[in-house]
Structure formats: C-alpha cells, structure tokens
Tab-separated table of C-alpha atoms in Angstrom:
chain	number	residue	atom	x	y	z
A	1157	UNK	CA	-118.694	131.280	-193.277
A	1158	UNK	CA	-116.071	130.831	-190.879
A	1159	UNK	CA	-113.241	132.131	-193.051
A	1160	UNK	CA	-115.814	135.338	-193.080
A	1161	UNK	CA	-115.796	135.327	-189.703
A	1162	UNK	CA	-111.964	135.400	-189.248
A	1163	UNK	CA	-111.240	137.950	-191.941
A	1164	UNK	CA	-113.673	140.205	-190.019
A	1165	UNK	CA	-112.622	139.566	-186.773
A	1166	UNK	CA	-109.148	139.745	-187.877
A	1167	UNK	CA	-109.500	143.197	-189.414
A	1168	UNK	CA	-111.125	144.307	-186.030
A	1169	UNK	CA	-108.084	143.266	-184.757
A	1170	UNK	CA	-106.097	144.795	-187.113
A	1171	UNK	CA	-108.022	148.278	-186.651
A	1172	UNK	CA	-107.496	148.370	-182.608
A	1173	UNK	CA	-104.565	147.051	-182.960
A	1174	UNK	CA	-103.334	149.844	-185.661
A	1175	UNK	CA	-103.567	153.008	-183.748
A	1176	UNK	CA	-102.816	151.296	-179.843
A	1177	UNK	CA	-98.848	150.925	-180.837
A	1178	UNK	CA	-97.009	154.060	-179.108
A	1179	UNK	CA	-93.464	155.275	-179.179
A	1180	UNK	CA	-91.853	158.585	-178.567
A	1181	UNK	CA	-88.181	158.356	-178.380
A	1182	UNK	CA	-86.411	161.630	-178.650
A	1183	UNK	CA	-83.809	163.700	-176.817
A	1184	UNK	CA	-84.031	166.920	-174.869
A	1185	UNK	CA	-81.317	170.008	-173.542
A	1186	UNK	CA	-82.794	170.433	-169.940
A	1187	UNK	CA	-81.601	173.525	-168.847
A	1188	UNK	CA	-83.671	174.320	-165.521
A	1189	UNK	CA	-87.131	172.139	-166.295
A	1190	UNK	CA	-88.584	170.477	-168.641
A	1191	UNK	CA	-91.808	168.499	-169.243
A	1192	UNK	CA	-92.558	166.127	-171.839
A	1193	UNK	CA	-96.576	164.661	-171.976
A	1194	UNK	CA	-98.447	161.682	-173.466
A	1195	UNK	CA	-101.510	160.822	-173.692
A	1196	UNK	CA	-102.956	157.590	-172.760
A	1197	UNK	CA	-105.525	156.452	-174.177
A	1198	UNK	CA	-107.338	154.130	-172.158
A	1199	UNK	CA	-106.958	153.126	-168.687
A	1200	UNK	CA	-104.958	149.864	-167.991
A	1201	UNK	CA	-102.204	150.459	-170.772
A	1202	UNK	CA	-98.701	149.663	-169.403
A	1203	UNK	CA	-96.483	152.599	-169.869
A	1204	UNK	CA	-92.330	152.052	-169.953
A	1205	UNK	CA	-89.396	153.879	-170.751
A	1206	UNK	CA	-86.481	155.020	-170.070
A	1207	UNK	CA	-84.058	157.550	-169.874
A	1208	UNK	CA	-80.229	158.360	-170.319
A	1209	UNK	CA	-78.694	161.768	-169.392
A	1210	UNK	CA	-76.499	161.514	-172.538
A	1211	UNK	CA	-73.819	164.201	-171.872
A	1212	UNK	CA	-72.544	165.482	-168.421
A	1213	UNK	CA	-70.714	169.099	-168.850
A	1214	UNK	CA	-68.465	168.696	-165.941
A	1215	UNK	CA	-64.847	167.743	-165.084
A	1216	UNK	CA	-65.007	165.295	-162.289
A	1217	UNK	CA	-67.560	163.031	-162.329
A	1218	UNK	CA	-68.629	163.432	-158.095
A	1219	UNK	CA	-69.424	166.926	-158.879
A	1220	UNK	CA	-73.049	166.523	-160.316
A	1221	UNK	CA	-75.858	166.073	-158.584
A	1222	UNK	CA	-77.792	164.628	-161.305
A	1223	UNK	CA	-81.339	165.388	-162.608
A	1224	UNK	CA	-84.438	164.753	-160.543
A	1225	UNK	CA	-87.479	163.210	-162.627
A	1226	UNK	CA	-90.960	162.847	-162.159
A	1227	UNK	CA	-94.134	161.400	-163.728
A	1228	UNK	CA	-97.541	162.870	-162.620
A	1229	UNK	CA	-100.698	161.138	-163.773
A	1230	UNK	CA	-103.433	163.679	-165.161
A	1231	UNK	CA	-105.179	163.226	-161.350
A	1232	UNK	CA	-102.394	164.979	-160.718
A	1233	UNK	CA	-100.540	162.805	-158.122
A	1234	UNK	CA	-96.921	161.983	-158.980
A	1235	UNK	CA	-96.343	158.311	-159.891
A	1236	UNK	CA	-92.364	158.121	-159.561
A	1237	UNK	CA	-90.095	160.648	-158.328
A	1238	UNK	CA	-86.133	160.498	-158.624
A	1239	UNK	CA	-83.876	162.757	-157.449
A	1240	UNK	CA	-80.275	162.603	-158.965
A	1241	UNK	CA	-80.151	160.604	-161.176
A	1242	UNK	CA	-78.560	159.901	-164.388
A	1243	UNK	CA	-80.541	157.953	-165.661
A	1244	UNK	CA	-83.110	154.768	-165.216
A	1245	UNK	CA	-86.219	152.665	-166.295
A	1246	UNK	CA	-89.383	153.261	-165.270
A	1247	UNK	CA	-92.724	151.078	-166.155
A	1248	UNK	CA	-95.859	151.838	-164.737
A	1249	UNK	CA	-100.126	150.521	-165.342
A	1250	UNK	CA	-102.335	153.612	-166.424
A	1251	UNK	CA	-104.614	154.079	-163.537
A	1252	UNK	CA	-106.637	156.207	-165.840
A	1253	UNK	CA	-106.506	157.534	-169.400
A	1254	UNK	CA	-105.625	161.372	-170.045
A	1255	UNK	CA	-102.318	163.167	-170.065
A	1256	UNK	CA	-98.836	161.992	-168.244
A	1257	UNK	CA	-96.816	164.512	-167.866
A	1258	UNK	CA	-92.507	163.497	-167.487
A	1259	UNK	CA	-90.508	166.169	-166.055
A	1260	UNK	CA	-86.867	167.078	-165.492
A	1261	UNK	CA	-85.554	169.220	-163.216
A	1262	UNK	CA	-81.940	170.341	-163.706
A	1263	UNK	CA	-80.598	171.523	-160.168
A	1264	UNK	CA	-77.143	173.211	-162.013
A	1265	UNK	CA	-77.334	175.879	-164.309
A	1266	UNK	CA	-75.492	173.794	-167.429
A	1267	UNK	CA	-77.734	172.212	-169.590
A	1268	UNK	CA	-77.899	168.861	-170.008
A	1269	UNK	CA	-79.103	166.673	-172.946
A	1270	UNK	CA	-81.041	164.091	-171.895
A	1271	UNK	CA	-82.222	160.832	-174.449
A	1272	UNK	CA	-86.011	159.506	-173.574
A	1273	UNK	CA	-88.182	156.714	-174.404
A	1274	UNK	CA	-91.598	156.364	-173.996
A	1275	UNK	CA	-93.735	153.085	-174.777
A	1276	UNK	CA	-97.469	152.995	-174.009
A	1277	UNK	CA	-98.483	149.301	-174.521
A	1278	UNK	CA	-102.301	148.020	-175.261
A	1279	UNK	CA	-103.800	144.596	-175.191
A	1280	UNK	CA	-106.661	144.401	-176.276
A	1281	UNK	CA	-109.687	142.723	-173.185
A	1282	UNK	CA	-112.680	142.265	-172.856
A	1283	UNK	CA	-113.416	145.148	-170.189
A	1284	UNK	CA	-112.979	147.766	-172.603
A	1285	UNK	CA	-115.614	146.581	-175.239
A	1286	UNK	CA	-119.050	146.955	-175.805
A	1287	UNK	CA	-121.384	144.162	-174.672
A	1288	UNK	CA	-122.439	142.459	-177.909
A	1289	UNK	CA	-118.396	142.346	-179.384
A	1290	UNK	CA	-115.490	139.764	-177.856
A	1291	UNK	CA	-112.483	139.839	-178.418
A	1292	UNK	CA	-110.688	137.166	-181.018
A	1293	UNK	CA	-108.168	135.215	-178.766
A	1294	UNK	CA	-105.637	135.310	-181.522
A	1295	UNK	CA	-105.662	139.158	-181.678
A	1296	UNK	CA	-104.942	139.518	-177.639
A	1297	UNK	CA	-101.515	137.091	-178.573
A	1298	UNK	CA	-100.541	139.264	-181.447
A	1299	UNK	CA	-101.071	142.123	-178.849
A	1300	UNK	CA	-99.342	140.453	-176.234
A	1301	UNK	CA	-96.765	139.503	-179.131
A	1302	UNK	CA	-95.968	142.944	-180.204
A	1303	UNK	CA	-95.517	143.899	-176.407
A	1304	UNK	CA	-92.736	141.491	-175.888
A	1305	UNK	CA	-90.873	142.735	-179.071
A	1306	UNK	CA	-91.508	146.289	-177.897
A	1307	UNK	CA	-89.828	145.883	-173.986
A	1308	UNK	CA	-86.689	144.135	-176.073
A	1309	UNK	CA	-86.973	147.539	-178.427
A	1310	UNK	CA	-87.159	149.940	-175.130
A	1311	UNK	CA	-84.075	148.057	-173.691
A	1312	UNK	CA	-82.468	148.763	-177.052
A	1313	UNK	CA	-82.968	151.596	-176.875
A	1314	UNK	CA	-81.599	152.423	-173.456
A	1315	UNK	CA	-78.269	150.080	-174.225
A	1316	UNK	CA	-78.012	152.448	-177.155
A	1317	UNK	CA	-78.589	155.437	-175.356
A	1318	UNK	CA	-75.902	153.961	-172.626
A	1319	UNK	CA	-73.231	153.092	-174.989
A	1320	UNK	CA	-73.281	156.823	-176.534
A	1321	UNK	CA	-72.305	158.004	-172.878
A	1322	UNK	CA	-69.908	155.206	-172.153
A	1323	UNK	CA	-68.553	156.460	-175.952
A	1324	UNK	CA	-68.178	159.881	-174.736
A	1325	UNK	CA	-66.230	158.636	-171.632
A	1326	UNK	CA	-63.904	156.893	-173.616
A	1327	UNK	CA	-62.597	159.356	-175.882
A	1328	UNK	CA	-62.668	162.113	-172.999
A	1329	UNK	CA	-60.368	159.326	-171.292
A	1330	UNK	CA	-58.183	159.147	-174.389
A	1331	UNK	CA	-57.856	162.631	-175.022
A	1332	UNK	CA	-56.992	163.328	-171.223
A	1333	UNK	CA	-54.349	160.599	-171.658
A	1334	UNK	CA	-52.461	162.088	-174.122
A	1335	UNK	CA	-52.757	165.172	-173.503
A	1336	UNK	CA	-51.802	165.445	-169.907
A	1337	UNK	CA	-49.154	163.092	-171.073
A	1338	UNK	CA	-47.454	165.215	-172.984
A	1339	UNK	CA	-48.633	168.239	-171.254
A	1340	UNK	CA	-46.744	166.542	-168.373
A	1341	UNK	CA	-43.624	165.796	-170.044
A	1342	UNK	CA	-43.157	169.546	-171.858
A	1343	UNK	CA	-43.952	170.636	-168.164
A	1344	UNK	CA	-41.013	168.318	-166.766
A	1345	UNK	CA	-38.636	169.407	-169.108
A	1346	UNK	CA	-39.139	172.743	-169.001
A	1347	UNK	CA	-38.843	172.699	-164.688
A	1348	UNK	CA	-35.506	170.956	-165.184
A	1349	UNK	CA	-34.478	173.676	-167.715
A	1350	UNK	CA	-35.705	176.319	-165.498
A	1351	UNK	CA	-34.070	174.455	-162.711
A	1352	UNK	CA	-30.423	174.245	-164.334
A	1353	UNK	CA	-30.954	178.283	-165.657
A	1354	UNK	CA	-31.395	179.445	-162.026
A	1355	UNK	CA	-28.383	177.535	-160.740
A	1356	UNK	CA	-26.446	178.899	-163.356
A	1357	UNK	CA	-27.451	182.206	-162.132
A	1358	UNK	CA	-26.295	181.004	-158.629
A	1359	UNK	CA	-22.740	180.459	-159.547
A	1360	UNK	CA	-22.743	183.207	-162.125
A	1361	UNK	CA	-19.597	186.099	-162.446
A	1362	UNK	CA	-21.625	188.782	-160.966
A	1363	UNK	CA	-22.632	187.176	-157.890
A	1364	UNK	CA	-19.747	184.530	-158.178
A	1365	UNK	CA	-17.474	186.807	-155.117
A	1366	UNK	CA	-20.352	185.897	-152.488
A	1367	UNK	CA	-20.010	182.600	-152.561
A	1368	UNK	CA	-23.624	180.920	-151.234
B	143	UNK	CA	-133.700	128.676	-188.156
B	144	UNK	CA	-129.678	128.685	-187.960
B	145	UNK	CA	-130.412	131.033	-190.961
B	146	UNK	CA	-131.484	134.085	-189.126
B	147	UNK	CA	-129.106	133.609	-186.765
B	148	UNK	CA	-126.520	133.531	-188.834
B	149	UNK	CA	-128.273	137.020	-190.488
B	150	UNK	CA	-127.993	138.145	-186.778
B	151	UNK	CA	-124.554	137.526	-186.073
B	152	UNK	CA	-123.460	138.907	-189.644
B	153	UNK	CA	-125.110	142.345	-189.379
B	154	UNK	CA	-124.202	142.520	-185.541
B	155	UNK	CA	-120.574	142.207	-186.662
B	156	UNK	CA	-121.351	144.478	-189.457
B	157	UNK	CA	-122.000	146.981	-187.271
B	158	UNK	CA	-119.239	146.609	-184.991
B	159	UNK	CA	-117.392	146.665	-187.502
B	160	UNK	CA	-118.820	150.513	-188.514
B	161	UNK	CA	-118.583	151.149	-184.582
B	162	UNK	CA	-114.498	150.264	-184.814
B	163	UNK	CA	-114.004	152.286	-188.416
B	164	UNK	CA	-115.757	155.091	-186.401
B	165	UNK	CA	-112.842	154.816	-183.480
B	166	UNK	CA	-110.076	154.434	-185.768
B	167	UNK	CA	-111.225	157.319	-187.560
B	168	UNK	CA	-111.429	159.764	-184.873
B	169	UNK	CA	-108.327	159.098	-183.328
B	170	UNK	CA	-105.997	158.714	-186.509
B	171	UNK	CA	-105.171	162.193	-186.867
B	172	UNK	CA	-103.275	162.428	-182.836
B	173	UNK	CA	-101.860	158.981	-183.816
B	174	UNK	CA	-98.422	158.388	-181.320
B	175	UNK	CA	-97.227	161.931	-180.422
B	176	UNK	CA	-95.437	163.963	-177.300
B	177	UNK	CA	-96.641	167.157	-176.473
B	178	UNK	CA	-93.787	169.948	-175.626
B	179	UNK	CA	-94.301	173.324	-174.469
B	180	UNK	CA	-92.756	175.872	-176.521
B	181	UNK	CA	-91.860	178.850	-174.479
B	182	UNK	CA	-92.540	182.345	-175.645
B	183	UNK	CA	-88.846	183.283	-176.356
B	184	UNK	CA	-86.454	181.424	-177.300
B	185	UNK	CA	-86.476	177.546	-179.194
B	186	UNK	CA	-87.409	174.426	-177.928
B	187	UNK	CA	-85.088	171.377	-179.671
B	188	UNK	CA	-85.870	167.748	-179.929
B	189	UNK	CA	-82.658	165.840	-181.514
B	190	UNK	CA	-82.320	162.060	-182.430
B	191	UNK	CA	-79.205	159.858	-183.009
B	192	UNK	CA	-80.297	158.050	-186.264
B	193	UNK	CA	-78.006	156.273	-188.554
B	194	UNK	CA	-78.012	156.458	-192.280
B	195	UNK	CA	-80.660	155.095	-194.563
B	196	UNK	CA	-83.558	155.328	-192.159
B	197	UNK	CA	-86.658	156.646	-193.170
B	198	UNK	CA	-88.085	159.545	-190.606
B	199	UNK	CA	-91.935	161.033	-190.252
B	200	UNK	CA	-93.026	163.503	-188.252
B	201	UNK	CA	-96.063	165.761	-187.861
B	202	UNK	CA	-96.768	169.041	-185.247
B	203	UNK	CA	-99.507	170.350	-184.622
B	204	UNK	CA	-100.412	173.361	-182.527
B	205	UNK	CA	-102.477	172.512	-180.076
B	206	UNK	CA	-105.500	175.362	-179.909
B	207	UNK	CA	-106.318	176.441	-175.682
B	208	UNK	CA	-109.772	178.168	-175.499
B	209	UNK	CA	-108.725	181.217	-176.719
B	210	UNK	CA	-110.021	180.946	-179.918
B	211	UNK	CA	-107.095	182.197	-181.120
B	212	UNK	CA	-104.833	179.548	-182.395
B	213	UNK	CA	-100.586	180.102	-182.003
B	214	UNK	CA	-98.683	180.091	-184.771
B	215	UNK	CA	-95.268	178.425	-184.277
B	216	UNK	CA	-92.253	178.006	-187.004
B	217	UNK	CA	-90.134	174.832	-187.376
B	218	UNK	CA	-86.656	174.106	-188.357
B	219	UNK	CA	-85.055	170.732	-188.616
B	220	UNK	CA	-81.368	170.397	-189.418
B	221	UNK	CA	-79.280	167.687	-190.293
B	222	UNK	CA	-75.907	166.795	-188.862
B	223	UNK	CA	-73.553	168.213	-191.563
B	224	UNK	CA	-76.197	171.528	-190.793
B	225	UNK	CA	-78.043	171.176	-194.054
B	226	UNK	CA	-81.858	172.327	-194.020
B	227	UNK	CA	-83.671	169.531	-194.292
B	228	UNK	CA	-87.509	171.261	-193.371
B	229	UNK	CA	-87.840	175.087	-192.514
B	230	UNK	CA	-91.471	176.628	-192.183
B	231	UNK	CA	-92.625	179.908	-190.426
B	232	UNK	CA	-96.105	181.169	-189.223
B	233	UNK	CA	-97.751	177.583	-189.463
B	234	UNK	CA	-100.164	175.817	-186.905
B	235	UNK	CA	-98.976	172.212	-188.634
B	236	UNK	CA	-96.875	170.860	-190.625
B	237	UNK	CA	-95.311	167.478	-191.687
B	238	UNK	CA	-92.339	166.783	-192.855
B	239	UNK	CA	-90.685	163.063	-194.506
B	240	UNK	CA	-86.984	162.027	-195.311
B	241	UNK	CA	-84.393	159.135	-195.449
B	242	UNK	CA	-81.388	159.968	-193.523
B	243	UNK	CA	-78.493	160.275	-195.668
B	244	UNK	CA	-75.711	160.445	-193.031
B	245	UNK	CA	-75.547	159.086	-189.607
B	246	UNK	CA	-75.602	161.824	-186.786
B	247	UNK	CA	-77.607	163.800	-184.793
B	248	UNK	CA	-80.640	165.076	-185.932
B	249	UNK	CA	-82.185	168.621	-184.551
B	250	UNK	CA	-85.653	169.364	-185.168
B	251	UNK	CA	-86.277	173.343	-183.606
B	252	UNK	CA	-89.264	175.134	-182.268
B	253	UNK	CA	-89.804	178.805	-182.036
B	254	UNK	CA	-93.171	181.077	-181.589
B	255	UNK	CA	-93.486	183.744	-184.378
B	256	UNK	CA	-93.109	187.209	-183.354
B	257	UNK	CA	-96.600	188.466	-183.663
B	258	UNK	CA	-98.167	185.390	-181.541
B	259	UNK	CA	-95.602	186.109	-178.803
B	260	UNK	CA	-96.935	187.044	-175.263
B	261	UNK	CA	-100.007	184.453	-175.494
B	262	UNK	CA	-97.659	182.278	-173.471
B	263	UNK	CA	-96.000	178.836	-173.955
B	264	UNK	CA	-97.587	177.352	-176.915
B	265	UNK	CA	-98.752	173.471	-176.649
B	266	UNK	CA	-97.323	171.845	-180.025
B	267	UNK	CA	-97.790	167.673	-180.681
B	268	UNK	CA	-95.119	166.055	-182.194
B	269	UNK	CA	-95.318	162.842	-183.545
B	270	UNK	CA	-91.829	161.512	-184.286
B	271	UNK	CA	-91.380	158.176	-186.341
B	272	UNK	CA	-87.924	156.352	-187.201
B	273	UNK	CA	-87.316	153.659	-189.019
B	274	UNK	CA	-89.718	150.258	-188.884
B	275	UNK	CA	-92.270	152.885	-187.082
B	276	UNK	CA	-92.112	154.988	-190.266
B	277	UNK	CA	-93.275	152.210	-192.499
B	278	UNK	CA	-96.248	152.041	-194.256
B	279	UNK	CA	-98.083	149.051	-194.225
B	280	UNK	CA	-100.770	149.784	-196.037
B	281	UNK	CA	-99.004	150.114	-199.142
B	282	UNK	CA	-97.303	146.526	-198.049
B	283	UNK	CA	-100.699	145.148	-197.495
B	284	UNK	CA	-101.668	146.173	-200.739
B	285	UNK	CA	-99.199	144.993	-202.871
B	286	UNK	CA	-98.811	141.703	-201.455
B	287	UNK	CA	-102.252	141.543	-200.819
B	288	UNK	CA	-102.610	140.507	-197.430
B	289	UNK	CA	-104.725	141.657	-194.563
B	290	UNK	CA	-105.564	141.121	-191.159
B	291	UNK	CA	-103.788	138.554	-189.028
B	292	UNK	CA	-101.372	138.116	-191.444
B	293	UNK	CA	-100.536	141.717	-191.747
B	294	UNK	CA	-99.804	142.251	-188.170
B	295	UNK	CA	-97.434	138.767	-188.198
B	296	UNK	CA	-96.031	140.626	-191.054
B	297	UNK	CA	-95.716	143.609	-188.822
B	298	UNK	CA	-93.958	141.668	-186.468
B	299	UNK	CA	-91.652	140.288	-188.382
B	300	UNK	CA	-90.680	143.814	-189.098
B	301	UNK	CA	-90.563	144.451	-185.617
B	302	UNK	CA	-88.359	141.209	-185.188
B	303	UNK	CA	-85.402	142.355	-187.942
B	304	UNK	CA	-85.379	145.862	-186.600
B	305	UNK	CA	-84.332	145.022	-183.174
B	306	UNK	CA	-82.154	142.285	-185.242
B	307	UNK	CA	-80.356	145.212	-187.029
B	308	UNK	CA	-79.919	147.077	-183.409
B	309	UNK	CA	-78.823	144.563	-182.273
B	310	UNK	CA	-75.777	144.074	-184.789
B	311	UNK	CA	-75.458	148.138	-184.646
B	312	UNK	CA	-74.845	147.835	-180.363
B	313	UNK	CA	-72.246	145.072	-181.206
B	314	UNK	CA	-70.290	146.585	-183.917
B	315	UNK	CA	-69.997	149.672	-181.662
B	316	UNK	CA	-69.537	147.749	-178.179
B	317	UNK	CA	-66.621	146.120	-180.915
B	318	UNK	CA	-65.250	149.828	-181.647
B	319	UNK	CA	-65.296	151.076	-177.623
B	320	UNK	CA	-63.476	147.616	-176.423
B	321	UNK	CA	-60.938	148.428	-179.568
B	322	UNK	CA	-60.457	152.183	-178.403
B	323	UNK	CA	-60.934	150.869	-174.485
B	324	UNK	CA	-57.640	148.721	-175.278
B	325	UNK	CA	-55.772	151.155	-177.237
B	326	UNK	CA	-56.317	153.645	-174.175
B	327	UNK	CA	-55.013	151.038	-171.546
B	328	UNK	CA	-52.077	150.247	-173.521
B	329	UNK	CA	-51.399	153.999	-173.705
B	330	UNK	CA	-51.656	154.781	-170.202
B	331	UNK	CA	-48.543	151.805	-169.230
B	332	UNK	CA	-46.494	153.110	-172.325
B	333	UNK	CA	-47.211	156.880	-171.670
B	334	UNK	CA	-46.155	155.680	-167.823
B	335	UNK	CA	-43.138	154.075	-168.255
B	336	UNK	CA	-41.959	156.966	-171.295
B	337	UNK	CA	-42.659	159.173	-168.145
B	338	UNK	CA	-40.187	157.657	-165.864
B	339	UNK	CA	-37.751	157.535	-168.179
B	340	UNK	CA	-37.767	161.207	-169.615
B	341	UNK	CA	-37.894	162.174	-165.420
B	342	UNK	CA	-34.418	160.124	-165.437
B	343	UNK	CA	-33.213	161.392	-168.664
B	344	UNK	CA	-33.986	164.500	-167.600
B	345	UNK	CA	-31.719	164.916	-163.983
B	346	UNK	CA	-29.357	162.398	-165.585
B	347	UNK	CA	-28.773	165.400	-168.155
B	348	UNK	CA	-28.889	168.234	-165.398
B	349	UNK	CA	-26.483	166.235	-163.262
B	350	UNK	CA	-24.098	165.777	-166.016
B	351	UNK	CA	-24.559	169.154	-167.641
B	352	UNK	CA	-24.300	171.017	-163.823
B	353	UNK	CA	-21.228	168.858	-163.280
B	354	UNK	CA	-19.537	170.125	-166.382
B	355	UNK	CA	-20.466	173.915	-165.520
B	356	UNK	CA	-18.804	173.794	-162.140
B	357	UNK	CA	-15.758	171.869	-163.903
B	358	UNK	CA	-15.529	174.909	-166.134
B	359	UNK	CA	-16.125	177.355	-163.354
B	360	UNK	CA	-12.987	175.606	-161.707
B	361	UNK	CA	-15.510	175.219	-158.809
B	362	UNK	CA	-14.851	171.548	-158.730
C-alpha cells in the first residue's frame, strides 16, 4: 500500500513537475525595439535571465550608448528598467501569472544582436493546490533540485554568451595589431621616400642656380 | 474500519490524479515558448550559437487575435554553412527537428505571406529546445522502465552532465582566447620594437643616401 502510494504521488509529481520547467534562450538583431514575451504560468514562479549584447558595430568602444531594457508585468507596470547597458542579470518573483513582456530599445540606428535567456522556475506548494491534495515533500526537493541546476545553467549561459564578445574583442585586437602595424610601417617608408624625392627636387639642375 | 478509509484515500487520489492528467493535458500543447511579433514587412530572425551534435526542437504557432481570421506566416531556418535546413510558406504552425551537424550560428526567419499582409504584426509562439531540453524522456522512461521519482533524478542527472559538458566547452575556449590573448601581447612588443628599428633604418638610409647625393652634386 505504501509503495502505491509513492508511485502515485510520485507520478503527480512527475506530471507538475513535467510541464513547470521553462527555458527560452535565443538571440535577437535589435534594430530600433524589440519585445520578446513569456508567459507565466502561475503566480509566485521566480523568473531569471540574462542578457549579452553579443556584437557592438562601432570603432571605439566610448561611443555607444548601449541598449536600454525593460520588463513589464502583464498589470502593466515595468519591473526593471536599464538604460545603457550591455548587458546584465535580472531575477525577479511573478507577482501574478499572465504575459511578461522584455523589451529592447536600441537608441543608434545600427543594429545590434543581442543573446537572451529566460528561466521561469516552479516549486511546487501547497498554496496552489486544491484542498483535499498535499504536496509529497520529496517532489518540492526535486523541484527545488532542478532550480539549483537551472541558475548554474543560466550563468552558463551568460559566461558563454560573455566569452563570444570577449572572442570578438580579441581577434578585432589582433587584426588591428597587424594591420596598423604594417599599415604603419608601408606608411613610414613611403614618407621617408617621399621625403628624400622632394629634397632631390630641392637641389635639382633646374632650380640648382637659386640656391635655397 | 481502516478499510474504507483506505477506499477513501485511494479513490480521492484517484481522482486527483484525473484532476492533474486534466492540467497536464491542457497546457501541453503551449509547453515552454517566447512569443515574437512579426512585423508586416520585412523578417523577424531568432539565431542560436549551438555546437555540433546537438539535437534541436522547435514548434510556432500563430497565435489567432479575435479576428477570426487567423495569419498565415512562412518560416525559414538556415544553417551556418547556409544550407536549408526547414523552409515552409503560408502555414499557421509548423515544427521542425534536427541534430546539428556543424557548430555555428543557427538562423531561424520569420516573414508574413503576401496576401495576410496589412492585418498587422502577427503574434507567432516559438518554442525553441537545444540539447538536454530536446530530450525525450518518455522514450527513456520506457525503455528502462522507470517512472516517477526516479525519472526526474534521472532527469537531473541529465541536467547535471549538460552543464558538465558546458562547462568543459567554456574552458577549452577560455584555453583558446588566453592562447590568442598571448600571441597578441607578444605581437604588440615585437611589432613595437620592429617599429623603432625600421624608423632608424629608415633616416639612417636617407641620411646616408642624401649625403651621397650632395657628394655627387659637389655640394659637399
């Protein structure tokens, strides 16, 4: 009887917990705004993410503003607001269920690609549930489990997103070595040539009788 | 006595058990998805890094306002190297399933169809699944026959070697930048020091070929 009562229990627990495990990670070209929306199912659920504007198109780096980002709840008051960024973690509890909306707002005119993460995190409690049901113990630390192993995954997920920009910064530093390297050496060589010519002309035959 | 209780408690879990099918049911088919906007003209991209070998699910589905009249939107996803990897027109939804053969970046593209154009930015939900997300369980669960709280340890251990695997992939290419990192700091002193010396090479050659003009010229 009470191995019945666990198998049940456990594929309660196996049901809520199937369809309460969400992810969206995906990246976007901004060019003037862009909204992205979830929907959360039930109030209470802890919502993270993060995100990582992956390329900047511009020369120096004190030139961009950065992007501005917002979250609005489906109340419709705005939950976090950044302006200029370039990217940063946000975690917030659900005050209700419906639909987030995420939104960038590119201030420049280049687009800009920007790599997102969303997590929506649910454990299972007893608030939720009808009167007559309770929730197995076990199945709230499998929840609370899972949630761990997810923040480590989101924080992947930004590292990953980071080290594709630092990537990019690296081999725009490496090009730019060499080639204003050597860009700077042709350039040197042919001032000095240009340098010697015009002398030359100086002291030439035809203007040799005026001496300078 | 403790019989009929026991009856009690049995069918009252029976039927929560009916009342939790019921829930799982209804919301299986929005599942874990983003909703986009998808403007009238022109295409709305999503893109993903992914490496190689990783299995990748996704489903859109228009999402119908109130008039009655449901969008139809067309879909395009493309891999790195540019090959087609999904490409459907006039749909409302559509799936699509494959294992990443090459590492890169992955474009999946959004467009509204000519003839549905002017109703507006058209609602789509994606639902976009890489790697241990993509994995179905159910065929795990019933091979190896387990169920319940095994399966979701089981899950977890999934869960575990993924970030694992990430974990090796950030290090191997934190490896790669430090190599590159190095490489470019070395360059920078040698490319320095060449400079110097070409700038001395340079007037040392002016010097001594301006010095043997003027002794030719008999201006010296």
């Amino acid at each position: 009887m009470e191995r019945k009562w666990r198998k049940i229990s456990g594929l309660i627990g196996l049901l809520l917990l199937n369809f309460m495990n969400n992810v969206s990670s995906l990246s976007l070209t901004i060019t003037k705004v862009e909204c992205v929306y979830e929907i959360v199912r039930s109030e209470g659920d802890i919502v993270s993410g993060n995100f990582v504007v992956v390329d900047h198109h511009i020369f120096w780096s004190s030139d961009h503003p950065g992007i501005d980002f917002s979250i609005t709840s489906p109340g419709g008051d705005i939950l976090h607001n950044l302006k200029g960024t370039s990217g940063d973690k946000f975690s917030f509890k659900a005050p209700r269920s419906g639909l987030y909306q995420f939104c960038f707002h590119n201030p420049l005119s280049t687009p800009e690609t920007i790599a997102l993460y969303i997590h929506i995190g649910h454990i299972p409690n007893e608030h939720n549930l009808a009167k007559n049901e309770h929730v197995d113990p076990i199945n709230v630390k499998i929840a609370e489990l899972r949630e761990a192993l997810e923040a480590v995954t989101t924080e992947q997920k930004y590292l990953k997103a980071r080290d594709a920009v630092h990537r990019r910064t690296n081999e725009s530093t490496k090009k730019r070595v060499i080639g204003y390297t050597v860009g700077e050496y042709i350039l040197l060589t042919i001032a000095s040539v240009l340098q010697v010519v015009y002398i030359r002309r100086l002291f030439s035959k035809s203007v040799g009788y005026n001496r300078i | 006595m403790s019989g009929n209780a026991e009856l009690r408690r049995l069918v009252m879990f029976q039927a929560v058990l009916l009342v939790v099918l019921m829930l799982a049911l209804s919301n299986a088919p929005v599942g874990d998805a983003i909703w986009l906007n998808v403007p009238p003209t022109g295409t709305k991209c999503v893109s993903e890094e992914i490496q190689s070998n990783v299995v990748v699910l996704s489903d859109y589905v228009v999402v119908s306002d109130d008039h009655g009249h449901v969008p139809t939107i067309s879909a395009k996803v493309t891999s790195p190297y540019g090959n087609n990897l999904h490409h459907k027109e006039n749909v409302t939804h559509g799936q699509f399933a494959f294992t990443t053969q090459e590492a890169g970046n992955y474009l999946a593209c959004f467009w509204t169809d000519s003839h549905t154009r002017g109703a507006g930015e058209v609602s789509v939900n994606i639902e976009w699944k890489t790697g241990i997300a993509a994995k179905d369980w159910e065929s795990v669960a019933r091979k190896e026959k387990i169920e319940g709280v095994e399966l979701e340890l089981r899950k977890l251990e999934g869960a575990v070697e993924a970030i694992h695997e990430n974990l090796l992939y950030l290090r191997d290419r934190e490896a790669e930048m430090r190599t590159t990192s190095e490489n470019t700091n070395a360059r920078v002193a040698w490319f320095s020091i060449m400079s110097l010396g070409i700038c001395i090479v340079v007037s040392g050659s002016q010097i001594w070929y301006l010095k043997r003009y003027f002794q030719k010229k008999k201006l010296i």
